[in-house]
Amino acid sequence: MNYASQIIETIKDSAVTRILVVDDSYDPLVLSAENSGAVVDLLSAAAFRQVIDADTLPNERVESAIEAIGEGDLDSEDISSVIEALFDAYLGSRDPAVDPGGAFAAAKGAALDVLEPLVEMLRRCEGVEVRLAGLEGAVGACRDQGPDLVFMDFFLSPPSRGTGPETKGEEIGDRKRSIATLRQMLAAHTGEKPAIVLMSSKDIQSRAERYRANLEGQVMGLRFGYLHKQWVTGTGDALEASGDAADVLVDTSGSLAFGRTLEAAISDWRDGAAQALKQIEEELSEFDLKDFAYLMRFRLYDEAEPFADYLEWFLGETLRALVDEQIAWDSAHFRELDDAELTKTITGAHPFPSDKIARFFHRMRFNAHEARKRVRFGLGDVFLSPDKKDVRMIVSPDCDLVVRDGACAAARILTVGGQVKGLKDEGAFAGELIHLGAPKGIKWRNKDLMTHSLCATDRLDVDGIAYTFLGRLRGLPAQAVQKAALADLSRVGISVPPTVHVGAKVACFIKVLDGNQAKRTEIEGLPGATVQVLMPRGGDDKTKRILFTQKYARALLANLAARDPAQFHDDHKAYFNAALEHSEELRQAMLTDGLALPGWLETYGISTSVANASKKPWLQFVCNLDDKDLVNVEAEGL
């Protein structure tokens, strides 16, 4: 399928108004003795002035260039100006009349042929300025134009060489030159930072993230993509863009406004955090040594509290308070992120599975104290059963657990039970996410209260079974569980959790006639067969939803469109026809709204299920959420 029109419409409707394409193909040749005679012949020909007028290239400069060539002064500025003017004219027309001896075509023709379909497609986007630049003009072009979107060549060869990299050493040098040039371009860019699409005629997609890592944090993954130059081909009515090109260009242009705003908001947060850290360092420098000495003598030593634990709380809470004061939370960037329109152009699942959010959320909520030994029980301590299916959390208040005069006030500790839930299970809510080899959830059993005798702090005795220490929930989430367990005030004080997702494999089954019977079979070979499973957040939200990749949705709809209705049972033809007639609505459900898991799309007779396919629907998506498979999917995705 051809996605050129979709790409053009998306770019036209996006925030992109200025595009800069940087490629060494746009650098003029360096004049050599071999082609100097051809330059003189071209400049002396009568047809020359029919292509380039005297306003573009004055007669005096032409005569000076011819004279410099005659004298062998090939480094003359006049010669450089003439070659640049000739090459600019050649780029616009590919006219042999401005190509001295065919030198431009020989050195640049093949590379320009590969790039021109992309440039043509971009220039069809009404209201978008497209500018071309080579290595030497890239920084100035970026400064002058202030592009919203930059297409950057992975290998930038020097003009003196005239060809792309041919050896490993040249490849390394050209890649480093590209990285250095892009750094300079971003430093020279005075407006909002552009999105970057890295491009190459070689298959270097696996190296794209390493390229970005070398940009010293100037480009976040939010505004970075990769494009193989041959994903866009043809010209005129034959212009064609592949689905891979659509993936990167639709995402990059459609998400530009959101990515920019989000990155600017994160930058606002980072600036405030840096100021807060500076302030706390200044205030600490004013403390008297005795302030800490008395603290330790009259409290920490008596309570057997490690100073590191106290300092974590003291400085951590102080820093959080200062960060809150220093950040301009009312900035335009934070306000703009509240506009739902910013994300409406972002469709489809993440192209590969990731549990980064789960790890991030786990770390945010748990203080595992892995770097130092715990010396006492505390509110929020979570212990895990040997089979890793159950947990217990201490809900006794810290004031009863602090050791004074060698003992604590509590004779026994009180815990609440919880069950570890795989994402395929009911009750795996995002608000209680943990990471145990794979993303899981905890469903707290508020009625399951139990007391325990004091013992070693690295384990908890539960009816003769030793539960091991998993980590300590930080203050607010621990207090939320405590309140729910002791006062049955569910969710009082709980922060609204983010939507957490995980990647999982999906299979599609279809029922077609085999003789007189409808037989279920799997549609194999669909690309991007990984869905994004969005976990429910608890409360009234108890439905898992799945989003598909754009590649998968495109391939599936194309597969259905190619089928003969006669393949289907009479009971299923109406559903099949509805799916084809309303393919855009079905695509919207798969890529934007998400499908309930398990669930039904009644209009189309399509269902989703976990683990096992059923016999009833004519089309069914089956998602695998087993722990082992989730780990395998994550490994494959990375």
mmCIF file of N, CA and C in Angstrom, residues 28-79:
data_model
loop_
_atom_site.group_PDB
_atom_site.id
_atom_site.type_symbol
_atom_site.label_atom_id
_atom_site.label_comp_id
_atom_site.label_asym_id
_atom_site.label_seq_id
_atom_site.Cartn_x
_atom_site.Cartn_y
_atom_site.Cartn_z
ATOM 1 N N PRO A 28 28.497 21.232 -3.078
ATOM 2 C CA PRO A 28 29.092 21.334 -4.422
ATOM 3 C C PRO A 28 30.421 20.588 -4.490
ATOM 4 N N LEU A 29 30.769 20.157 -5.693
ATOM 5 C CA LEU A 29 32.066 19.503 -5.889
ATOM 6 C C LEU A 29 33.202 20.494 -5.664
ATOM 7 N N VAL A 30 34.330 20.005 -5.220
ATOM 8 C CA VAL A 30 35.550 20.807 -5.167
ATOM 9 C C VAL A 30 36.227 20.677 -6.523
ATOM 10 N N LEU A 31 36.472 21.791 -7.182
ATOM 11 C CA LEU A 31 37.025 21.776 -8.530
ATOM 12 C C LEU A 31 38.417 21.153 -8.539
ATOM 13 N N SER A 32 38.615 20.245 -9.484
ATOM 14 C CA SER A 32 39.924 19.612 -9.653
ATOM 15 C C SER A 32 40.469 19.963 -11.031
ATOM 16 N N ALA A 33 41.749 19.690 -11.217
ATOM 17 C CA ALA A 33 42.379 19.976 -12.506
ATOM 18 C C ALA A 33 41.716 19.173 -13.621
ATOM 19 N N GLU A 34 41.175 17.988 -13.262
ATOM 20 C CA GLU A 34 40.582 17.126 -14.271
ATOM 21 C C GLU A 34 39.333 17.726 -14.903
ATOM 22 N N ASN A 35 38.526 18.445 -14.106
ATOM 23 C CA ASN A 35 37.282 18.988 -14.672
ATOM 24 C C ASN A 35 37.316 20.496 -14.851
ATOM 25 N N SER A 36 38.492 21.126 -14.645
ATOM 26 C CA SER A 36 38.568 22.588 -14.772
ATOM 27 C C SER A 36 38.314 23.024 -16.217
ATOM 28 N N GLY A 37 38.833 22.229 -17.192
ATOM 29 C CA GLY A 37 38.610 22.597 -18.587
ATOM 30 C C GLY A 37 37.141 22.552 -18.948
ATOM 31 N N ALA A 38 36.406 21.581 -18.416
ATOM 32 C CA ALA A 38 34.978 21.481 -18.699
ATOM 33 C C ALA A 38 34.223 22.670 -18.125
ATOM 34 N N VAL A 39 34.696 23.195 -17.000
ATOM 35 C CA VAL A 39 34.057 24.376 -16.417
ATOM 36 C C VAL A 39 34.239 25.580 -17.333
ATOM 37 N N VAL A 40 35.455 25.759 -17.857
ATOM 38 C CA VAL A 40 35.727 26.875 -18.773
ATOM 39 C C VAL A 40 34.858 26.752 -20.023
ATOM 40 N N ASP A 41 34.772 25.542 -20.579
ATOM 41 C CA ASP A 41 33.948 25.336 -21.779
ATOM 42 C C ASP A 41 32.488 25.688 -21.501
ATOM 43 N N LEU A 42 31.979 25.280 -20.346
ATOM 44 C CA LEU A 42 30.574 25.554 -20.016
ATOM 45 C C LEU A 42 30.335 27.044 -19.865
ATOM 46 N N LEU A 43 31.251 27.737 -19.153
ATOM 47 C CA LEU A 43 31.067 29.172 -18.920
ATOM 48 C C LEU A 43 31.204 29.972 -20.204
ATOM 49 N N SER A 44 31.920 29.424 -21.155
ATOM 50 C CA SER A 44 32.150 30.144 -22.419
ATOM 51 C C SER A 44 31.061 29.871 -23.442
ATOM 52 N N ALA A 45 30.235 28.866 -23.185
ATOM 53 C CA ALA A 45 29.202 28.493 -24.152
ATOM 54 C C ALA A 45 28.070 29.508 -24.163
ATOM 55 N N ALA A 46 27.515 29.725 -25.342
ATOM 56 C CA ALA A 46 26.426 30.705 -25.490
ATOM 57 C C ALA A 46 25.185 30.280 -24.726
ATOM 58 N N ALA A 47 24.970 28.947 -24.620
ATOM 59 C CA ALA A 47 23.761 28.456 -23.958
ATOM 60 C C ALA A 47 23.805 28.644 -22.445
ATOM 61 N N PHE A 48 24.984 28.974 -21.921
ATOM 62 C CA PHE A 48 25.133 29.087 -20.465
ATOM 63 C C PHE A 48 24.199 30.154 -19.895
ATOM 64 N N ARG A 49 24.149 31.329 -20.576
ATOM 65 C CA ARG A 49 23.337 32.438 -20.059
ATOM 66 C C ARG A 49 21.836 32.194 -20.224
ATOM 67 N N GLN A 50 21.462 31.180 -20.956
ATOM 68 C CA GLN A 50 20.037 30.836 -21.041
ATOM 69 C C GLN A 50 19.556 30.098 -19.802
ATOM 70 N N VAL A 51 20.538 29.612 -19.014
ATOM 71 C CA VAL A 51 20.208 28.847 -17.810
ATOM 72 C C VAL A 51 20.442 29.667 -16.548
ATOM 73 N N ILE A 52 21.562 30.381 -16.488
ATOM 74 C CA ILE A 52 21.888 31.196 -15.312
ATOM 75 C C ILE A 52 22.095 32.633 -15.775
ATOM 76 N N ASP A 53 21.251 33.554 -15.275
ATOM 77 C CA ASP A 53 21.342 34.946 -15.720
ATOM 78 C C ASP A 53 22.430 35.698 -14.980
ATOM 79 N N ALA A 54 22.698 36.906 -15.447
ATOM 80 C CA ALA A 54 23.786 37.715 -14.893
ATOM 81 C C ALA A 54 23.484 38.200 -13.484
ATOM 82 N N ASP A 55 22.211 38.268 -13.098
ATOM 83 C CA ASP A 55 21.892 38.674 -11.729
ATOM 84 C C ASP A 55 22.314 37.589 -10.735
ATOM 85 N N THR A 56 22.161 36.338 -11.147
ATOM 86 C CA THR A 56 22.553 35.237 -10.269
ATOM 87 C C THR A 56 24.064 35.076 -10.242
ATOM 88 N N LEU A 57 24.701 35.205 -11.403
ATOM 89 C CA LEU A 57 26.152 35.035 -11.499
ATOM 90 C C LEU A 57 26.705 36.129 -12.416
ATOM 91 N N PRO A 58 27.201 37.247 -11.832
ATOM 92 C CA PRO A 58 27.662 38.397 -12.634
ATOM 93 C C PRO A 58 28.783 38.017 -13.608
ATOM 94 N N ASN A 59 28.849 38.772 -14.726
ATOM 95 C CA ASN A 59 29.874 38.511 -15.746
ATOM 96 C C ASN A 59 31.280 38.655 -15.187
ATOM 97 N N GLU A 60 31.456 39.650 -14.304
ATOM 98 C CA GLU A 60 32.799 39.875 -13.766
ATOM 99 C C GLU A 60 33.296 38.646 -13.001
ATOM 100 N N ARG A 61 32.391 38.021 -12.243
ATOM 101 C CA ARG A 61 32.782 36.847 -11.466
ATOM 102 C C ARG A 61 33.092 35.676 -12.392
ATOM 103 N N VAL A 62 32.301 35.541 -13.471
ATOM 104 C CA VAL A 62 32.550 34.469 -14.432
ATOM 105 C C VAL A 62 33.921 34.656 -15.078
ATOM 106 N N GLU A 63 34.231 35.896 -15.487
ATOM 107 C CA GLU A 63 35.513 36.174 -16.142
ATOM 108 C C GLU A 63 36.673 35.950 -15.171
ATOM 109 N N SER A 64 36.479 36.347 -13.906
ATOM 110 C CA SER A 64 37.537 36.140 -12.909
ATOM 111 C C SER A 64 37.769 34.658 -12.661
ATOM 112 N N ALA A 65 36.704 33.872 -12.675
ATOM 113 C CA ALA A 65 36.836 32.433 -12.459
ATOM 114 C C ALA A 65 37.591 31.790 -13.616
ATOM 115 N N ILE A 66 37.252 32.194 -14.865
ATOM 116 C CA ILE A 66 37.943 31.639 -16.038
ATOM 117 C C ILE A 66 39.427 31.995 -15.978
ATOM 118 N N GLU A 67 39.722 33.242 -15.586
ATOM 119 C CA GLU A 67 41.115 33.680 -15.482
ATOM 120 C C GLU A 67 41.855 32.889 -14.416
ATOM 121 N N ALA A 68 41.190 32.652 -13.239
ATOM 122 C CA ALA A 68 41.845 31.906 -12.157
ATOM 123 C C ALA A 68 42.129 30.466 -12.587
ATOM 124 N N ILE A 69 41.209 29.874 -13.338
ATOM 125 C CA ILE A 69 41.425 28.505 -13.826
ATOM 126 C C ILE A 69 42.617 28.477 -14.774
ATOM 127 N N GLY A 70 42.690 29.489 -15.628
ATOM 128 C CA GLY A 70 43.823 29.554 -16.554
ATOM 129 C C GLY A 70 45.146 29.677 -15.834
ATOM 130 N N GLU A 71 45.147 30.357 -14.701
ATOM 131 C CA GLU A 71 46.371 30.529 -13.929
ATOM 132 C C GLU A 71 46.635 29.376 -12.973
ATOM 133 N N GLY A 72 45.703 28.397 -12.929
ATOM 134 C CA GLY A 72 45.884 27.243 -12.037
ATOM 135 C C GLY A 72 45.547 27.528 -10.593
ATOM 136 N N ASP A 73 44.887 28.670 -10.328
ATOM 137 C CA ASP A 73 44.509 29.024 -8.949
ATOM 138 C C ASP A 73 43.128 28.429 -8.642
ATOM 139 N N LEU A 74 43.093 27.127 -8.375
ATOM 140 C CA LEU A 74 41.809 26.452 -8.186
ATOM 141 C C LEU A 74 41.166 26.739 -6.835
ATOM 142 N N ASP A 75 41.873 27.413 -5.926
ATOM 143 C CA ASP A 75 41.310 27.762 -4.617
ATOM 144 C C ASP A 75 40.658 29.141 -4.625
ATOM 145 N N SER A 76 40.557 29.760 -5.771
ATOM 146 C CA SER A 76 39.986 31.103 -5.885
ATOM 147 C C SER A 76 38.540 31.133 -5.405
ATOM 148 N N GLU A 77 38.177 32.199 -4.696
ATOM 149 C CA GLU A 77 36.802 32.365 -4.230
ATOM 150 C C GLU A 77 35.837 32.523 -5.403
ATOM 151 N N ASP A 78 36.304 33.114 -6.478
ATOM 152 C CA ASP A 78 35.442 33.280 -7.651
ATOM 153 C C ASP A 78 35.078 31.925 -8.241
ATOM 154 N N ILE A 79 36.047 31.001 -8.263
ATOM 155 C CA ILE A 79 35.751 29.659 -8.772
ATOM 156 C C ILE A 79 34.729 28.977 -7.870
#
